[in-house]
Coordinates of C-alpha atoms in Angstrom, one line a residue:
Chain R
M28 CA 61.7 74.8 89.7
S29 CA 63.6 72.4 91.1
W30 CA 66.6 72.5 88.5
L31 CA 66.4 76.3 89.1
T32 CA 67.0 75.9 93.2
H33 CA 69.9 73.6 92.5
T34 CA 71.7 76.0 89.8
S35 CA 71.3 78.8 92.5
A36 CA 72.4 76.7 95.2
G37 CA 75.4 75.4 92.6
Y38 CA 76.2 79.5 92.4
S39 CA 76.1 80.0 96.0
V40 CA 78.5 77.2 96.6
L41 CA 80.7 78.1 93.8
L42 CA 81.2 81.8 94.7
A43 CA 81.4 81.0 98.5
L44 CA 84.4 78.6 97.7
L45 CA 86.0 81.1 95.3
F46 CA 85.5 83.9 98.0
A47 CA 87.2 81.3 100.5
V48 CA 90.1 82.0 98.5
A49 CA 90.2 85.5 98.7
A50 CA 89.3 85.6 102.2
G51 CA 92.2 83.6 103.2
L52 CA 94.7 85.8 101.1
V53 CA 93.5 89.0 102.5
G54 CA 93.4 87.3 105.8
S55 CA 97.1 86.0 105.4
F56 CA 98.3 89.6 104.8
G57 CA 96.0 91.0 107.5
L58 CA 97.7 88.6 110.2
M59 CA 101.3 89.8 109.1
K60 CA 100.0 93.3 109.4
R61 CA 99.0 92.7 112.6
M62 CA 95.3 93.4 111.5
L63 CA 93.3 90.0 111.9
L64 CA 91.0 91.7 114.6
A65 CA 90.4 94.3 112.2
G66 CA 88.8 91.8 110.0
D67 CA 86.2 91.1 112.7
V68 CA 86.1 94.9 113.3
I69 CA 86.0 96.3 109.9
S70 CA 83.3 94.1 109.2
H71 CA 81.2 95.8 111.8
V72 CA 81.8 99.2 109.9
A73 CA 79.5 97.7 107.5
L74 CA 76.7 97.5 110.3
P75 CA 75.3 101.2 110.2
G76 CA 74.8 101.0 106.6
L77 CA 72.9 97.5 106.7
G78 CA 70.7 99.1 109.5
L79 CA 70.1 102.2 107.2
A80 CA 69.5 99.9 104.1
F81 CA 66.9 97.6 106.4
L82 CA 65.2 100.8 107.5
L83 CA 65.3 102.6 104.1
K84 CA 64.2 99.3 102.5
I85 CA 66.8 99.2 100.0
N86 CA 69.4 96.7 98.8
P87 CA 71.4 96.1 102.0
L88 CA 74.7 95.9 100.3
I89 CA 74.4 98.9 99.1
G90 CA 74.3 100.3 102.5
A91 CA 77.0 98.1 103.6
A92 CA 79.5 98.9 101.1
T93 CA 78.9 102.9 101.2
T94 CA 80.1 102.8 105.1
L95 CA 82.5 100.3 104.5
F96 CA 84.1 102.4 101.9
L97 CA 83.7 105.6 104.0
G98 CA 84.9 104.0 107.0
T99 CA 88.0 102.6 105.1
L100 CA 88.8 106.0 103.9
L101 CA 88.5 107.2 107.2
I102 CA 90.6 104.8 108.7
W103 CA 93.4 105.2 105.9
H104 CA 93.2 109.0 106.3
L105 CA 93.2 109.2 110.3
Q106 CA 96.5 106.8 110.2
K107 CA 98.2 108.8 107.9
K108 CA 97.4 111.9 109.8
T109 CA 98.1 110.7 113.3
G110 CA 100.7 108.4 112.7
L111 CA 98.9 105.6 115.1
A112 CA 98.8 102.1 114.4
T113 CA 96.4 100.8 112.0
E114 CA 94.3 98.7 114.8
N115 CA 94.0 101.8 117.1
I116 CA 92.4 103.9 114.6
I117 CA 90.0 100.7 113.4
G118 CA 89.3 100.1 117.0
V119 CA 87.9 103.9 117.1
V120 CA 85.8 103.8 114.1
F121 CA 84.7 100.3 114.9
A122 CA 83.5 101.5 118.3
A123 CA 81.4 104.5 116.5
S124 CA 80.3 101.9 113.9
L125 CA 79.1 99.2 116.2
G126 CA 77.1 101.8 118.3
I127 CA 75.5 103.5 115.6
G128 CA 74.7 100.3 114.0
A129 CA 73.2 98.9 117.0
A130 CA 70.8 101.9 117.2
V131 CA 69.6 102.3 113.7
T132 CA 69.1 98.5 112.7
P133 CA 65.2 97.5 113.1
N134 CA 65.4 94.3 115.9
D135 CA 64.1 92.1 113.4
D136 CA 66.8 92.4 110.8
I137 CA 69.6 92.1 113.2
I138 CA 70.2 88.4 113.0
E139 CA 70.5 88.9 109.4
A140 CA 73.1 91.6 109.7
L141 CA 75.3 89.8 112.1
F142 CA 74.6 86.1 110.5
G143 CA 73.9 86.8 106.9
K144 CA 71.1 84.9 105.1
N145 CA 71.4 82.2 102.3
L146 CA 69.8 83.6 99.4
A147 CA 69.1 82.1 96.2
I148 CA 71.6 83.7 93.9
S149 CA 71.1 84.6 90.5
L150 CA 73.5 84.4 87.1
F151 CA 74.2 88.0 87.4
G152 CA 74.7 87.8 91.3
F153 CA 76.9 85.0 90.6
L154 CA 79.1 86.7 88.1
L155 CA 79.2 89.9 89.9
G156 CA 80.4 87.8 92.8
T157 CA 82.8 85.9 90.8
L158 CA 84.3 89.1 89.2
A159 CA 84.7 90.6 92.8
A160 CA 86.2 87.7 94.3
G161 CA 88.8 87.2 91.2
F162 CA 89.4 90.9 91.5
I163 CA 90.5 90.4 94.9
I164 CA 92.7 87.6 94.4
A165 CA 94.6 89.2 91.3
A166 CA 94.8 92.4 93.1
I167 CA 96.6 90.9 96.4
W168 CA 98.5 88.3 93.9
N169 CA 99.9 91.6 92.0
L170 CA 100.5 93.5 95.5
R171 CA 102.1 90.5 97.4
D172 CA 105.8 91.7 96.7
R173 CA 105.2 95.4 97.8
L174 CA 103.4 94.2 100.7
V175 CA 106.3 91.8 101.8
L176 CA 108.6 94.8 101.6
T177 CA 106.2 97.2 103.3
L178 CA 105.9 94.4 106.1
F179 CA 109.5 94.1 106.5
S180 CA 110.3 97.7 106.7
P181 CA 108.3 100.6 105.5
D182 CA 111.7 102.9 105.0
L183 CA 113.4 100.2 103.0
A184 CA 110.1 99.6 100.8
A185 CA 110.0 103.4 100.4
V186 CA 113.6 103.7 99.1
T187 CA 113.4 100.7 96.7
G188 CA 110.4 102.6 95.4
V189 CA 107.1 101.2 96.8
N190 CA 104.4 104.1 97.6
V191 CA 104.1 102.8 101.1
S192 CA 100.8 104.8 101.9
R193 CA 99.2 103.8 98.6
V194 CA 99.8 100.2 99.2
N195 CA 98.3 100.3 102.6
L196 CA 95.3 102.2 101.0
Y197 CA 94.6 99.5 98.5
F198 CA 95.2 96.5 101.3
L199 CA 92.1 98.4 103.1
L200 CA 90.2 98.8 100.1
L201 CA 90.8 95.1 99.3
F202 CA 90.1 94.0 102.8
S203 CA 86.7 95.9 103.0
L204 CA 85.9 94.5 99.7
T205 CA 86.2 91.3 100.8
I206 CA 84.3 91.9 103.9
L207 CA 81.3 93.3 101.5
V208 CA 81.4 90.2 99.3
G209 CA 81.5 87.8 102.5
L210 CA 78.1 90.1 103.6
R211 CA 76.1 88.4 101.2
F212 CA 76.7 84.8 102.6
M213 CA 77.7 85.2 106.2
G214 CA 76.8 88.3 107.5
S215 CA 79.0 90.7 109.7
L216 CA 80.3 88.5 112.4
L217 CA 81.5 85.3 110.2
T218 CA 82.8 87.5 107.6
G219 CA 85.3 88.5 110.2
S220 CA 85.7 85.2 111.2
L221 CA 86.5 84.0 107.6
I222 CA 89.6 86.4 107.3
I223 CA 90.9 85.7 110.8
L224 CA 90.5 81.8 111.7
P225 CA 92.0 80.4 108.3
A226 CA 95.0 82.7 108.4
A227 CA 95.7 81.8 112.0
I228 CA 95.6 78.3 111.4
G229 CA 98.1 78.8 108.4
R230 CA 100.3 80.3 110.3
R231 CA 100.1 77.5 112.9
L232 CA 101.2 75.0 110.3
T233 CA 104.0 76.9 108.6
N234 CA 106.7 79.4 108.5
K235 CA 107.2 80.0 104.8
M236 CA 105.3 82.7 102.7
S237 CA 104.2 80.6 99.8
H238 CA 103.4 77.6 102.1
F239 CA 101.4 79.9 104.4
L240 CA 99.3 81.4 101.8
I241 CA 98.1 78.0 100.6
A242 CA 97.3 76.7 103.9
S243 CA 95.4 79.8 104.6
C244 CA 93.4 79.7 101.6
L245 CA 93.0 75.6 102.0
A246 CA 91.8 76.2 105.3
S247 CA 89.7 79.1 104.4
T248 CA 88.2 76.7 101.8
L249 CA 87.8 73.6 103.4
S250 CA 85.7 75.9 106.3
V251 CA 83.2 77.1 104.1
G252 CA 82.6 73.5 102.2
A253 CA 82.2 72.3 105.8
G254 CA 79.8 74.9 106.7
F255 CA 77.7 74.3 103.7
L256 CA 77.6 70.7 104.2
L257 CA 76.8 71.1 108.0
N258 CA 74.2 73.6 107.0
T259 CA 72.2 71.6 104.5
T260 CA 72.6 68.3 106.4
L261 CA 72.9 68.3 109.7
V262 CA 72.0 71.7 112.2
S263 CA 70.3 74.7 111.7
Q264 CA 72.2 77.9 110.1
I265 CA 73.2 79.9 113.1
W266 CA 74.4 76.8 114.9
S267 CA 76.5 75.4 112.2
R268 CA 78.0 79.1 111.8
T269 CA 78.8 79.2 115.6
L270 CA 80.3 75.7 115.4
Y271 CA 82.3 76.7 112.6
R272 CA 83.7 79.6 114.7
H273 CA 84.1 77.4 117.7
G274 CA 85.8 74.2 115.6
C275 CA 88.4 76.9 113.8
S276 CA 89.7 78.1 117.3
L277 CA 90.2 74.7 118.6
I278 CA 92.2 73.7 115.3
I279 CA 94.3 76.7 116.1
C280 CA 94.6 76.1 120.0
D281 CA 95.6 72.0 119.2
Q282 CA 98.2 72.4 116.5
P283 CA 102.1 72.7 117.2
V284 CA 103.7 75.7 115.9
Chain T
M24 CA 134.8 113.1 89.5
K25 CA 130.8 113.9 89.0
T26 CA 128.9 115.3 91.6
I27 CA 126.0 112.9 92.2
L28 CA 124.6 114.5 94.9
S29 CA 124.5 118.3 96.2
V30 CA 122.8 119.3 99.6
Q31 CA 122.3 123.1 99.8
H32 CA 121.3 124.6 103.0
L33 CA 119.5 121.7 104.2
T34 CA 117.5 122.2 107.7
V35 CA 115.1 119.5 109.3
N36 CA 113.1 120.4 112.2
L37 CA 111.2 117.8 113.8
D38 CA 108.6 118.3 116.6
G39 CA 109.4 121.8 116.6
H40 CA 113.2 120.5 117.4
S41 CA 116.1 121.9 115.0
I42 CA 117.9 118.8 114.1
I43 CA 120.1 119.8 111.4
P44 CA 120.7 123.6 110.8
D45 CA 121.8 124.8 107.5
L46 CA 124.1 121.7 106.2
C47 CA 125.9 121.8 102.8
F48 CA 128.2 119.3 101.0
E49 CA 128.4 117.1 97.9
L50 CA 129.4 113.6 97.0
H51 CA 131.0 112.6 93.9
G52 CA 131.0 109.4 92.1
Q53 CA 133.2 106.8 93.9
D54 CA 133.5 108.8 97.1
M55 CA 133.2 107.2 100.6
L56 CA 131.5 110.1 102.7
A57 CA 131.7 109.4 106.5
I58 CA 129.5 111.1 108.7
I59 CA 130.5 111.3 112.2
G60 CA 129.6 113.1 115.3
P61 CA 128.2 112.3 118.8
N62 CA 125.3 110.4 119.4
G63 CA 121.8 112.7 119.1
S64 CA 123.5 114.5 116.4
G65 CA 121.4 113.9 113.6
K66 CA 123.3 111.3 111.8
T67 CA 120.2 109.2 111.2
V68 CA 118.1 112.0 110.9
L69 CA 120.3 113.1 107.9
L70 CA 120.5 109.8 106.0
R71 CA 116.9 109.3 106.3
T72 CA 116.3 113.1 105.2
L73 CA 118.5 112.1 102.0
L74 CA 116.3 109.3 101.3
N75 CA 113.3 111.8 101.3
L76 CA 111.9 110.0 104.2
L77 CA 111.6 113.0 106.4
P78 CA 110.3 116.6 105.6
Y79 CA 113.1 119.1 105.2
Q80 CA 113.7 122.7 104.0
G81 CA 116.5 123.3 101.5
K82 CA 118.1 121.5 98.3
I83 CA 118.6 117.8 98.0
E84 CA 119.4 117.3 94.3
W85 CA 120.5 113.5 93.4
V86 CA 121.7 113.3 89.8
E87 CA 119.5 111.7 87.5
G88 CA 119.1 107.9 87.2
T89 CA 120.8 107.6 90.7
R90 CA 119.9 104.1 92.3
I91 CA 120.2 104.1 96.1
G92 CA 120.4 101.4 98.6
Y93 CA 120.1 101.7 102.2
V94 CA 121.4 99.4 105.2
P95 CA 119.6 101.1 108.5
Q96 CA 121.1 100.6 111.7
R97 CA 118.0 98.4 112.5
V98 CA 114.9 97.5 111.1
A99 CA 112.0 96.8 113.6
A100 CA 110.5 93.8 111.7
D101 CA 108.2 91.7 113.2
R102 CA 110.2 88.5 113.8
Q103 CA 107.0 86.5 113.8
L104 CA 106.4 86.9 110.1
P105 CA 106.4 83.6 108.0
L106 CA 109.1 85.2 105.9
S107 CA 112.4 83.4 104.7
V108 CA 115.4 85.5 103.8
R109 CA 114.7 84.1 99.9
D110 CA 111.0 85.4 100.1
L111 CA 112.3 88.8 101.1
L112 CA 115.1 88.6 98.5
N113 CA 112.6 87.3 95.8
A114 CA 109.8 89.9 96.9
K115 CA 112.4 93.2 96.0
A116 CA 113.7 91.2 92.5
H117 CA 110.1 90.7 91.5
F118 CA 109.4 94.4 92.3
L119 CA 112.3 95.6 90.7
K120 CA 111.8 93.0 87.5
L121 CA 115.4 91.5 87.9
S122 CA 116.3 88.3 86.8
Q123 CA 117.2 85.3 88.7
T124 CA 120.8 85.9 87.5
D125 CA 120.8 89.4 89.4
T126 CA 119.7 87.9 92.5
E127 CA 122.2 84.8 92.2
R128 CA 124.9 87.4 92.0
I129 CA 124.2 89.2 95.1
V130 CA 123.8 85.9 96.9
S131 CA 127.3 85.3 95.7
L132 CA 128.8 88.6 96.5
T133 CA 127.4 88.7 100.0
S134 CA 128.4 84.7 100.5
L135 CA 124.4 83.8 101.7
T136 CA 124.6 80.3 102.2
P137 CA 121.7 77.9 101.2
E138 CA 120.8 77.7 105.0
L139 CA 120.6 81.0 105.2
L140 CA 118.7 81.8 102.2
N141 CA 116.1 79.4 103.9
A142 CA 116.2 80.7 107.4
N143 CA 113.1 82.4 108.7
I144 CA 114.0 86.2 109.3
G145 CA 113.0 85.6 112.8
V146 CA 116.0 82.9 113.7
L147 CA 118.8 85.1 112.2
S148 CA 121.4 86.4 114.6
G149 CA 122.6 90.1 114.7
G150 CA 125.4 89.7 112.1
Q151 CA 123.3 87.5 109.8
F152 CA 120.5 89.9 110.0
Q153 CA 123.1 92.8 109.0
K154 CA 124.3 90.6 106.1
I155 CA 121.0 90.3 104.7
L156 CA 120.0 94.0 104.9
I157 CA 123.4 94.4 102.9
A158 CA 122.1 92.0 100.3
L159 CA 118.7 93.5 100.1
A160 CA 120.5 96.9 99.9
L161 CA 122.6 95.4 96.8
L162 CA 119.7 94.2 94.8
G163 CA 118.8 96.4 91.9
Q164 CA 122.4 97.1 91.3
P165 CA 122.7 100.8 93.4
N166 CA 125.4 103.2 92.4
V167 CA 125.0 104.9 96.0
I168 CA 124.4 102.8 99.3
L169 CA 123.9 104.7 102.5
F170 CA 125.0 102.5 105.3
D171 CA 123.9 103.8 109.0
E172 CA 126.4 102.3 111.4
P173 CA 126.6 99.0 109.5
T174 CA 128.8 97.1 112.4
A175 CA 127.0 98.5 115.4
S176 CA 125.8 94.8 116.3
L177 CA 128.5 92.8 114.8
D178 CA 131.8 90.9 116.3
E179 CA 135.1 92.1 115.0
L180 CA 135.7 89.3 112.6
T181 CA 132.1 90.0 111.1
E182 CA 132.8 93.6 111.0
E183 CA 136.1 93.4 109.4
R184 CA 134.4 91.2 106.5
V185 CA 131.7 94.0 106.2
Y186 CA 134.3 96.8 105.6
E187 CA 136.0 94.5 103.3
L188 CA 132.9 94.3 101.3
L189 CA 132.2 97.9 101.5
H190 CA 135.7 98.4 99.9
R191 CA 135.1 96.0 97.2
L192 CA 131.9 97.8 96.4
K193 CA 133.6 101.1 96.0
E194 CA 136.7 99.8 94.2
E195 CA 135.2 97.1 91.8
H196 CA 131.8 98.4 91.2
G197 CA 132.3 101.9 91.4
I198 CA 129.7 102.5 94.1
A199 CA 129.4 105.5 96.2
V200 CA 129.0 105.2 99.7
I201 CA 127.5 107.3 102.8
L202 CA 128.6 105.6 105.9
V203 CA 127.4 106.5 109.2
S204 CA 130.2 105.2 112.1
H205 CA 131.3 106.0 115.2
D206 CA 134.5 104.2 114.6
L207 CA 137.2 106.6 113.7
S208 CA 140.0 104.4 112.8
I209 CA 137.7 102.9 110.1
V210 CA 136.7 106.1 109.0
Y211 CA 140.4 107.6 108.5
R212 CA 141.2 104.6 106.5
N213 CA 138.2 104.1 104.4
A214 CA 136.7 107.8 103.8
T215 CA 137.3 109.8 100.9
A216 CA 135.5 112.7 102.9
V217 CA 134.1 113.3 105.9
L218 CA 131.2 115.3 107.2
C219 CA 131.2 115.9 111.0
I220 CA 128.0 116.9 112.9
G221 CA 127.8 118.5 116.3
K222 CA 126.4 121.1 118.7
N223 CA 128.8 123.5 117.4
G224 CA 127.7 123.1 113.8
A225 CA 129.2 121.2 110.6
C226 CA 132.3 120.7 108.9
F227 CA 133.1 118.9 105.5
G228 CA 136.5 118.2 104.1
S229 CA 138.9 115.2 103.4
P230 CA 139.6 113.1 106.4
K231 CA 143.1 114.6 107.1
E232 CA 141.7 118.3 107.1
V233 CA 138.8 117.0 109.3
L234 CA 140.1 114.3 111.5
T235 CA 142.1 116.7 113.5
P236 CA 142.8 116.1 117.4
E237 CA 141.4 120.1 117.8
A238 CA 138.4 119.4 115.6
L239 CA 137.7 116.1 117.0
E240 CA 137.8 117.8 120.6
A241 CA 135.4 120.4 119.6
L242 CA 133.3 118.0 118.0
Y243 CA 132.7 115.4 120.9
S244 CA 133.9 117.7 123.8
A245 CA 136.2 114.9 124.7
P246 CA 139.9 114.1 123.4
P247 CA 139.9 111.6 120.6
K248 CA 141.2 108.1 120.4
Y249 CA 141.9 107.1 117.1
Y250 CA 145.0 105.7 115.2
Q251 CA 146.1 107.5 112.1
H252 CA 148.9 105.1 111.5
L253 CA 146.7 101.9 110.4
R254 CA 146.3 103.8 107.1
E255 CA 149.8 102.9 106.1
H256 CA 150.0 99.5 107.7
H257 CA 146.3 98.3 106.8
G258 CA 145.0 100.2 104.2
L259 CA 142.3 98.7 102.7

């Protein structure tokens, strides 16, 4: 029994560390696209799905995945249709999602929805999570040149042959998939934080693209590692996660540019 | 010479306003076509339409195999991006699957120094930024380059160098150029064809045909100030 618990905890830690790399990469490009706040906000698009899943007694991740996917497509479609900045559209979808989520989520489950829950992870769950995190890392790596060109100038990217609209959609979907994988461990609030804070730390430390990506991934991995350590040794789950947010914020404020 | 671009009855309307009404012209290989006209006449809109960045009616036909480079008037890039000039050039080179040699060739052609290559795009001056845009446009061996007022923010010396480079691209590399410019002396010296766009319609022809005092006065609604003699003395 003890061996099984240890194996399961090992899976959780390994998967969380791999996810941290994915979140660091996605967060880095999110920061450059000025979508960092969207990380926190998009994660709330999962709330209505989580709430409904709790109500209907089905796997919360299925509910979260459904509303995240639909929300992402809605954001992309509205952005294309209206020409407004992504953050404006995300703000609108966020407000609606949070309202619906708060209304439908049972009181007993709200903490789990917001902060996540440390569940024992099966080998299948571990493999699925690893596949998803690995896919996010590979996809972002594959998209990186197109993302850089689009970030610099959508017009120049389009003239070069980049399908800008498709790149934006792929990135939004990867962004949402990252949040979905993160929801398994951290809940909607902390998943958003893991996308935002390491990227912001990385940006404070360097001016070069490759260094920035590495710094963000490192900050993300160290945060998750430290979080696990705090969680299992010193303080309660919610306090360790609150400390994570405030600790990272202090690093961002203290570091020179 | 081979026609590489044919524009037939091109009409562009934006937000219910007619910007370009019924325009026809052609571009041949190694041409340098200058687009002139007063502010707000639709020169930039025309370039962006030719690049398929704006909706239009009519026909725009680029010959098959055309590779286009574009140097916009300005790029509203976020200067806070953690992006060096080298990062930017590499991103385009990787996307187009170009070799390191291709990139080095452009770096050499545009005289980009190692310091400039390692600089963050946020610290570049207007002239340096323009140089980077030109280098970026040249990556991928384009056979047509569209320049939208390439020297608008440059000092006289840098401006002269840009036009020298344009001339070299045309003569040595056989690249056709479409150039938007307000400088009629430059247009007279360098262009092989001129397209004028104004409120009273459009005209198209050789510089000698189009850049007459009467035509320019009608185009700008003011007497022209340009110097034809420069062609004889400083012809590039």
